[in-house]
Amino acid sequence: MPLTTSSTREIPETGMIPRHIAIIMDGNGRWAKKRFMPRVAGHKRGVETVRTAIKACVDRGVEYLTLFAFSSENWRRPAEEVTFLMQLFISVLEQEVVKLHENGIRFKVIGDLSKFEPKIVEFICNGEALTASNTRFTLTIAANYGGRWDVMQAVRKMLQQHPELATCFDEKDLMQYFALNYAPEPDLFIRTGGEKRISNFMLWQLAYTELYFTDTLWPDFDAQALNLAIQSYQQRERRFGRTSEQLQMASSTKELQEIAAERVVKFQ
């Protein structure tokens, strides 16, 4: 069954460590340009940063990491850069998926795969099948993905299976058809590279996600940079539409319930 719940319908459980982090990995080209290197060198270095981010998230107890690797608008980039990115994607799939599997990590790709060459689609399908039973951590790569595409494809799938919903449906009917229906909504969104926008990424799922923007370019985003993002998250008051007073009252009630439960256990 899909794990997704809606933060606009239910108040999710939260903790000091975000359960799900979503990242727009921006700044590879500028990182390379600052070093008088071709843009593609920045993309290659960015792959190393992905490895660092995965390890850092696992070490800190994060359960889900979703990375925006290639948007549906990135096809507008220079043809030679797009070609290199596709070749890099194949190389990464060939070299990294087995390592992910050996470390108990589930690998998923979300996005419209119809534009990718069959070899890439085959690698994706094989990688997802190989790692499907892993539960330690879930890495999702968003490739040829767009938030608006996600909403549209979800509506289409829902209506194909349930045409009777064409005149009346709600969030609960639709949510199971989103590409990321196996994961909770992100707790923390990070964008590197200094830009302050979400660029058509997970438009539905980011409704109550905490947003964090940093000037750090993606190839320089290390474990300490992740710590700073998580520290910022820990300072946020996640109200989900409630007042601060309601939040404090709920926290006090929870503490009292936990104390009472401990006493019951001791008594037994």
CSV table of C-alpha atoms in Angstrom, one decimal:
chain,number,residue,atom,x,y,z
A,1,MET,CA,0.0,0.0,0.0
A,2,PRO,CA,1.2,3.6,-0.7
A,3,LEU,CA,2.7,5.3,2.3
A,4,THR,CA,1.8,8.8,1.3
A,5,THR,CA,-0.4,10.8,3.6
A,6,SER,CA,-1.5,14.4,3.0
A,7,SER,CA,-0.3,17.1,5.4
A,8,THR,CA,-3.3,19.2,4.4
A,9,ARG,CA,-5.7,16.5,5.7
A,10,GLU,CA,-3.7,14.9,8.6
A,11,ILE,CA,-1.0,16.2,10.9
A,12,PRO,CA,2.0,14.0,10.3
A,13,GLU,CA,4.4,12.8,13.0
A,14,THR,CA,7.6,14.9,13.0
A,15,GLY,CA,11.0,14.6,14.7
A,16,MET,CA,14.3,16.3,15.1
A,17,ILE,CA,15.7,14.5,12.1
A,18,PRO,CA,13.7,14.9,8.9
A,19,ARG,CA,12.4,11.6,7.7
A,20,HIS,CA,12.4,12.6,4.0
A,21,ILE,CA,14.8,15.2,2.4
A,22,ALA,CA,14.3,16.4,-1.2
A,23,ILE,CA,17.1,18.3,-2.9
A,24,ILE,CA,17.5,20.3,-6.1
A,25,MET,CA,21.2,19.8,-6.9
A,26,ASP,CA,22.0,23.2,-8.4
A,27,GLY,CA,25.4,24.8,-9.3
A,28,ASN,CA,27.4,22.1,-11.1
A,29,GLY,CA,28.0,24.3,-14.2
A,30,ARG,CA,28.9,27.3,-12.1
A,31,TRP,CA,31.2,25.2,-10.0
A,32,ALA,CA,33.1,24.1,-13.1
A,33,LYS,CA,33.1,27.6,-14.6
A,34,LYS,CA,34.7,29.1,-11.5
A,35,ARG,CA,37.6,26.6,-12.1
A,36,PHE,CA,37.8,27.3,-15.8
A,37,MET,CA,36.5,23.8,-16.6
A,38,PRO,CA,33.8,22.7,-18.9
A,39,ARG,CA,30.3,22.4,-17.4
A,40,VAL,CA,30.3,18.6,-17.8
A,41,ALA,CA,33.2,18.5,-15.3
A,42,GLY,CA,30.8,20.0,-12.7
A,43,HIS,CA,28.2,17.3,-13.4
A,44,LYS,CA,30.8,14.5,-12.9
A,45,ARG,CA,31.9,16.1,-9.6
A,46,GLY,CA,28.3,16.3,-8.6
A,47,VAL,CA,27.9,12.5,-8.8
A,48,GLU,CA,30.6,12.3,-6.1
A,49,THR,CA,28.5,14.6,-4.0
A,50,VAL,CA,25.5,12.4,-4.4
A,51,ARG,CA,27.5,9.6,-2.8
A,52,THR,CA,28.4,11.9,0.1
A,53,ALA,CA,24.8,13.0,0.6
A,54,ILE,CA,23.5,9.4,0.7
A,55,LYS,CA,26.0,8.4,3.3
A,56,ALA,CA,25.4,11.5,5.4
A,57,CYS,CA,21.6,11.0,5.3
A,58,VAL,CA,22.0,7.3,6.3
A,59,ASP,CA,24.3,8.2,9.1
A,60,ARG,CA,21.9,10.8,10.5
A,61,GLY,CA,18.8,8.6,10.4
A,62,VAL,CA,17.1,10.0,7.4
A,63,GLU,CA,14.9,7.4,5.7
A,64,TYR,CA,14.2,8.9,2.2
A,65,LEU,CA,16.3,11.1,-0.1
A,66,THR,CA,14.9,12.4,-3.3
A,67,LEU,CA,17.2,14.1,-5.8
A,68,PHE,CA,16.1,16.3,-8.7
A,69,ALA,CA,18.6,15.1,-11.4
A,70,PHE,CA,16.9,16.2,-14.6
A,71,SER,CA,13.7,18.2,-15.0
A,72,SER,CA,11.3,18.1,-17.9
A,73,GLU,CA,12.5,21.6,-18.8
A,74,ASN,CA,16.2,20.6,-18.8
A,75,TRP,CA,15.8,19.3,-22.4
A,76,ARG,CA,16.1,23.0,-23.3
A,77,ARG,CA,19.8,22.9,-22.4
A,78,PRO,CA,22.5,22.7,-25.1
A,79,ALA,CA,22.3,19.4,-27.0
A,80,GLU,CA,25.9,18.4,-26.1
A,81,GLU,CA,25.2,18.9,-22.4
A,82,VAL,CA,22.0,16.9,-22.5
A,83,THR,CA,23.9,14.1,-24.4
A,84,PHE,CA,26.6,14.1,-21.7
A,85,LEU,CA,24.0,13.9,-18.9
A,86,MET,CA,22.4,10.9,-20.5
A,87,GLN,CA,25.7,9.2,-20.9
A,88,LEU,CA,26.6,10.0,-17.3
A,89,PHE,CA,23.2,8.7,-16.2
A,90,ILE,CA,23.9,5.3,-17.9
A,91,SER,CA,27.4,5.2,-16.3
A,92,VAL,CA,26.1,5.9,-12.9
A,93,LEU,CA,23.3,3.3,-13.2
A,94,GLU,CA,25.9,0.7,-14.3
A,95,GLN,CA,28.3,1.4,-11.5
A,96,GLU,CA,26.3,2.5,-8.5
A,97,VAL,CA,23.1,0.4,-8.3
A,98,VAL,CA,24.9,-2.8,-7.2
A,99,LYS,CA,26.6,-0.8,-4.5
A,100,LEU,CA,23.3,0.6,-3.4
A,101,HIS,CA,21.9,-2.9,-3.2
A,102,GLU,CA,24.9,-4.2,-1.2
A,103,ASN,CA,24.2,-1.4,1.3
A,104,GLY,CA,20.5,-2.2,1.7
A,105,ILE,CA,19.3,0.9,-0.2
A,106,ARG,CA,16.2,0.8,-2.3
A,107,PHE,CA,16.6,2.6,-5.7
A,108,LYS,CA,13.7,4.4,-7.4
A,109,VAL,CA,13.3,6.7,-10.4
A,110,ILE,CA,10.3,9.0,-10.9
A,111,GLY,CA,9.5,10.9,-14.0
A,112,ASP,CA,8.4,10.4,-17.6
A,113,LEU,CA,10.7,7.7,-18.9
A,114,SER,CA,9.2,7.7,-22.4
A,115,LYS,CA,11.9,10.2,-23.7
A,116,PHE,CA,14.8,8.1,-22.5
A,117,GLU,CA,16.5,5.6,-24.8
A,118,PRO,CA,15.6,2.0,-24.1
A,119,LYS,CA,19.0,1.2,-22.6
A,120,ILE,CA,18.5,3.8,-19.8
A,121,VAL,CA,14.9,2.5,-19.2
A,122,GLU,CA,16.2,-1.1,-19.0
A,123,PHE,CA,18.9,-0.1,-16.4
A,124,ILE,CA,16.3,1.7,-14.3
A,125,CYS,CA,13.9,-1.2,-14.3
A,126,ASN,CA,16.6,-3.7,-13.5
A,127,GLY,CA,17.9,-1.4,-10.7
A,128,GLU,CA,14.5,-1.0,-9.2
A,129,ALA,CA,13.8,-4.7,-9.3
A,130,LEU,CA,17.2,-5.6,-7.8
A,131,THR,CA,16.7,-3.3,-4.8
A,132,ALA,CA,12.9,-3.5,-4.3
A,133,SER,CA,13.1,-5.4,-1.0
A,134,ASN,CA,15.7,-3.2,0.6
A,135,THR,CA,14.4,-1.3,3.6
A,136,ARG,CA,17.4,0.5,5.1
A,137,PHE,CA,17.1,3.7,3.0
A,138,THR,CA,15.2,4.8,-0.1
A,139,LEU,CA,17.0,6.9,-2.8
A,140,THR,CA,14.8,8.4,-5.4
A,141,ILE,CA,16.1,10.1,-8.6
A,142,ALA,CA,13.7,12.4,-10.3
A,143,ALA,CA,14.6,12.3,-14.0
A,144,ASN,CA,12.6,14.0,-16.7
A,145,TYR,CA,10.3,14.9,-13.9
A,146,GLY,CA,8.1,17.9,-13.4
A,147,GLY,CA,5.6,18.7,-10.6
A,148,ARG,CA,2.8,19.6,-13.1
A,149,TRP,CA,3.5,16.4,-15.1
A,150,ASP,CA,3.1,14.4,-11.9
A,151,VAL,CA,-0.3,15.9,-11.1
A,152,MET,CA,-1.5,15.4,-14.7
A,153,GLN,CA,-0.3,11.8,-14.9
A,154,ALA,CA,-1.9,11.0,-11.5
A,155,VAL,CA,-5.2,12.4,-12.7
A,156,ARG,CA,-5.0,10.4,-15.9
A,157,LYS,CA,-4.2,7.1,-14.2
A,158,MET,CA,-6.9,7.6,-11.6
A,159,LEU,CA,-9.6,8.3,-14.3
A,160,GLN,CA,-8.4,5.3,-16.4
A,161,GLN,CA,-8.9,3.0,-13.4
A,162,HIS,CA,-11.9,4.8,-12.0
A,163,PRO,CA,-13.8,6.7,-14.7
A,164,GLU,CA,-16.7,7.2,-12.3
A,165,LEU,CA,-14.6,9.7,-10.4
A,166,ALA,CA,-14.5,12.1,-13.4
A,167,THR,CA,-17.2,14.4,-11.8
A,168,CYS,CA,-16.2,14.1,-8.2
A,169,PHE,CA,-13.0,13.0,-6.4
A,170,ASP,CA,-10.8,14.2,-3.5
A,171,GLU,CA,-7.2,14.0,-2.4
A,172,LYS,CA,-7.6,10.6,-1.0
A,173,ASP,CA,-8.7,9.2,-4.4
A,174,LEU,CA,-5.7,10.9,-6.2
A,175,MET,CA,-2.8,10.5,-3.9
A,176,GLN,CA,-2.0,6.8,-4.6
A,177,TYR,CA,-1.3,7.7,-8.3
A,178,PHE,CA,1.5,10.2,-7.7
A,179,ALA,CA,4.9,9.1,-8.8
A,180,LEU,CA,6.2,9.3,-5.2
A,181,ASN,CA,3.3,7.5,-3.6
A,182,TYR,CA,5.6,5.1,-1.7
A,183,ALA,CA,7.2,7.8,0.4
A,184,PRO,CA,6.0,10.3,3.0
A,185,GLU,CA,5.9,14.0,2.0
A,186,PRO,CA,9.3,15.6,2.4
A,187,ASP,CA,10.0,17.2,5.7
A,188,LEU,CA,12.9,19.3,4.4
A,189,PHE,CA,13.6,20.7,0.9
A,190,ILE,CA,17.1,21.9,0.1
A,191,ARG,CA,18.2,23.8,-3.0
A,192,THR,CA,21.9,24.5,-3.5
A,193,GLY,CA,23.5,27.1,-5.8
A,194,GLY,CA,21.8,30.3,-4.5
A,195,GLU,CA,18.5,30.2,-6.4
A,196,LYS,CA,15.4,30.6,-4.3
A,197,ARG,CA,12.6,28.8,-6.2
A,198,ILE,CA,11.3,25.2,-6.4
A,199,SER,CA,11.4,25.0,-10.2
A,200,ASN,CA,8.4,22.7,-10.8
A,201,PHE,CA,9.7,20.1,-8.3
A,202,MET,CA,7.2,18.1,-6.3
A,203,LEU,CA,4.6,20.9,-6.4
A,204,TRP,CA,1.9,18.8,-4.6
A,205,GLN,CA,4.2,17.2,-2.0
A,206,LEU,CA,5.9,20.4,-0.8
A,207,ALA,CA,2.8,21.9,0.6
A,208,TYR,CA,4.1,21.9,4.2
A,209,THR,CA,7.7,21.1,3.6
A,210,GLU,CA,10.3,23.3,5.3
A,211,LEU,CA,12.4,25.1,2.6
A,212,TYR,CA,16.1,25.7,2.9
A,213,PHE,CA,18.2,27.6,0.3
A,214,THR,CA,22.0,27.8,0.4
A,215,ASP,CA,24.5,29.6,-1.8
A,216,THR,CA,26.8,26.5,-1.6
A,217,LEU,CA,27.2,24.9,-5.1
A,218,TRP,CA,26.2,21.3,-5.3
A,219,PRO,CA,29.7,19.9,-5.8
A,220,ASP,CA,30.7,21.6,-2.5
A,221,PHE,CA,27.7,20.4,-0.5
A,222,ASP,CA,29.3,18.1,2.0
A,223,ALA,CA,28.2,16.5,5.3
A,224,GLN,CA,28.7,19.7,7.2
A,225,ALA,CA,26.5,21.6,4.8
A,226,LEU,CA,23.8,19.0,5.3
A,227,ASN,CA,24.2,19.5,9.1
A,228,LEU,CA,23.5,23.2,8.6
A,229,ALA,CA,20.4,22.4,6.7
A,230,ILE,CA,19.1,20.0,9.3
A,231,GLN,CA,20.0,22.5,12.1
A,232,SER,CA,17.9,25.1,10.3
A,233,TYR,CA,15.0,22.6,10.0
A,234,GLN,CA,15.3,21.8,13.8
A,235,GLN,CA,14.7,25.5,14.5
A,236,ARG,CA,11.4,25.6,12.6
A,237,GLU,CA,8.0,25.4,14.3
A,238,ARG,CA,6.0,23.0,12.2
A,239,ARG,CA,2.4,24.0,12.9
A,240,PHE,CA,0.5,22.6,9.8
A,241,GLY,CA,-2.1,25.3,10.1
A,242,ARG,CA,-2.3,25.4,13.9
A,243,THR,CA,-1.2,28.2,16.3
A,244,SER,CA,1.9,28.0,18.4
A,245,GLU,CA,-0.3,27.7,21.5
A,246,GLN,CA,-2.0,24.6,20.0
A,247,LEU,CA,1.3,23.1,19.2
A,248,GLN,CA,2.6,23.6,22.7
A,249,MET,CA,-0.6,22.1,24.2
A,250,ALA,CA,-0.3,19.1,21.9
A,251,SER,CA,3.3,18.6,22.9
A,252,SER,CA,2.5,18.8,26.6
A,253,THR,CA,-0.4,16.3,26.2
A,254,LYS,CA,1.9,13.9,24.4
A,255,GLU,CA,4.5,14.1,27.2
A,256,LEU,CA,1.9,13.4,29.8
A,257,GLN,CA,0.6,10.4,27.8
A,258,GLU,CA,4.2,9.0,27.5
A,259,ILE,CA,4.7,9.4,31.2
A,260,ALA,CA,1.4,7.7,32.0
A,261,ALA,CA,2.3,4.8,29.6
A,262,GLU,CA,5.7,4.3,31.3
A,263,ARG,CA,4.0,4.1,34.7
A,264,VAL,CA,1.6,1.5,33.4
A,265,VAL,CA,4.5,-0.6,32.0
A,266,LYS,CA,6.3,-0.4,35.3
A,267,PHE,CA,3.2,-1.3,37.3
A,268,GLN,CA,2.7,-4.4,35.1
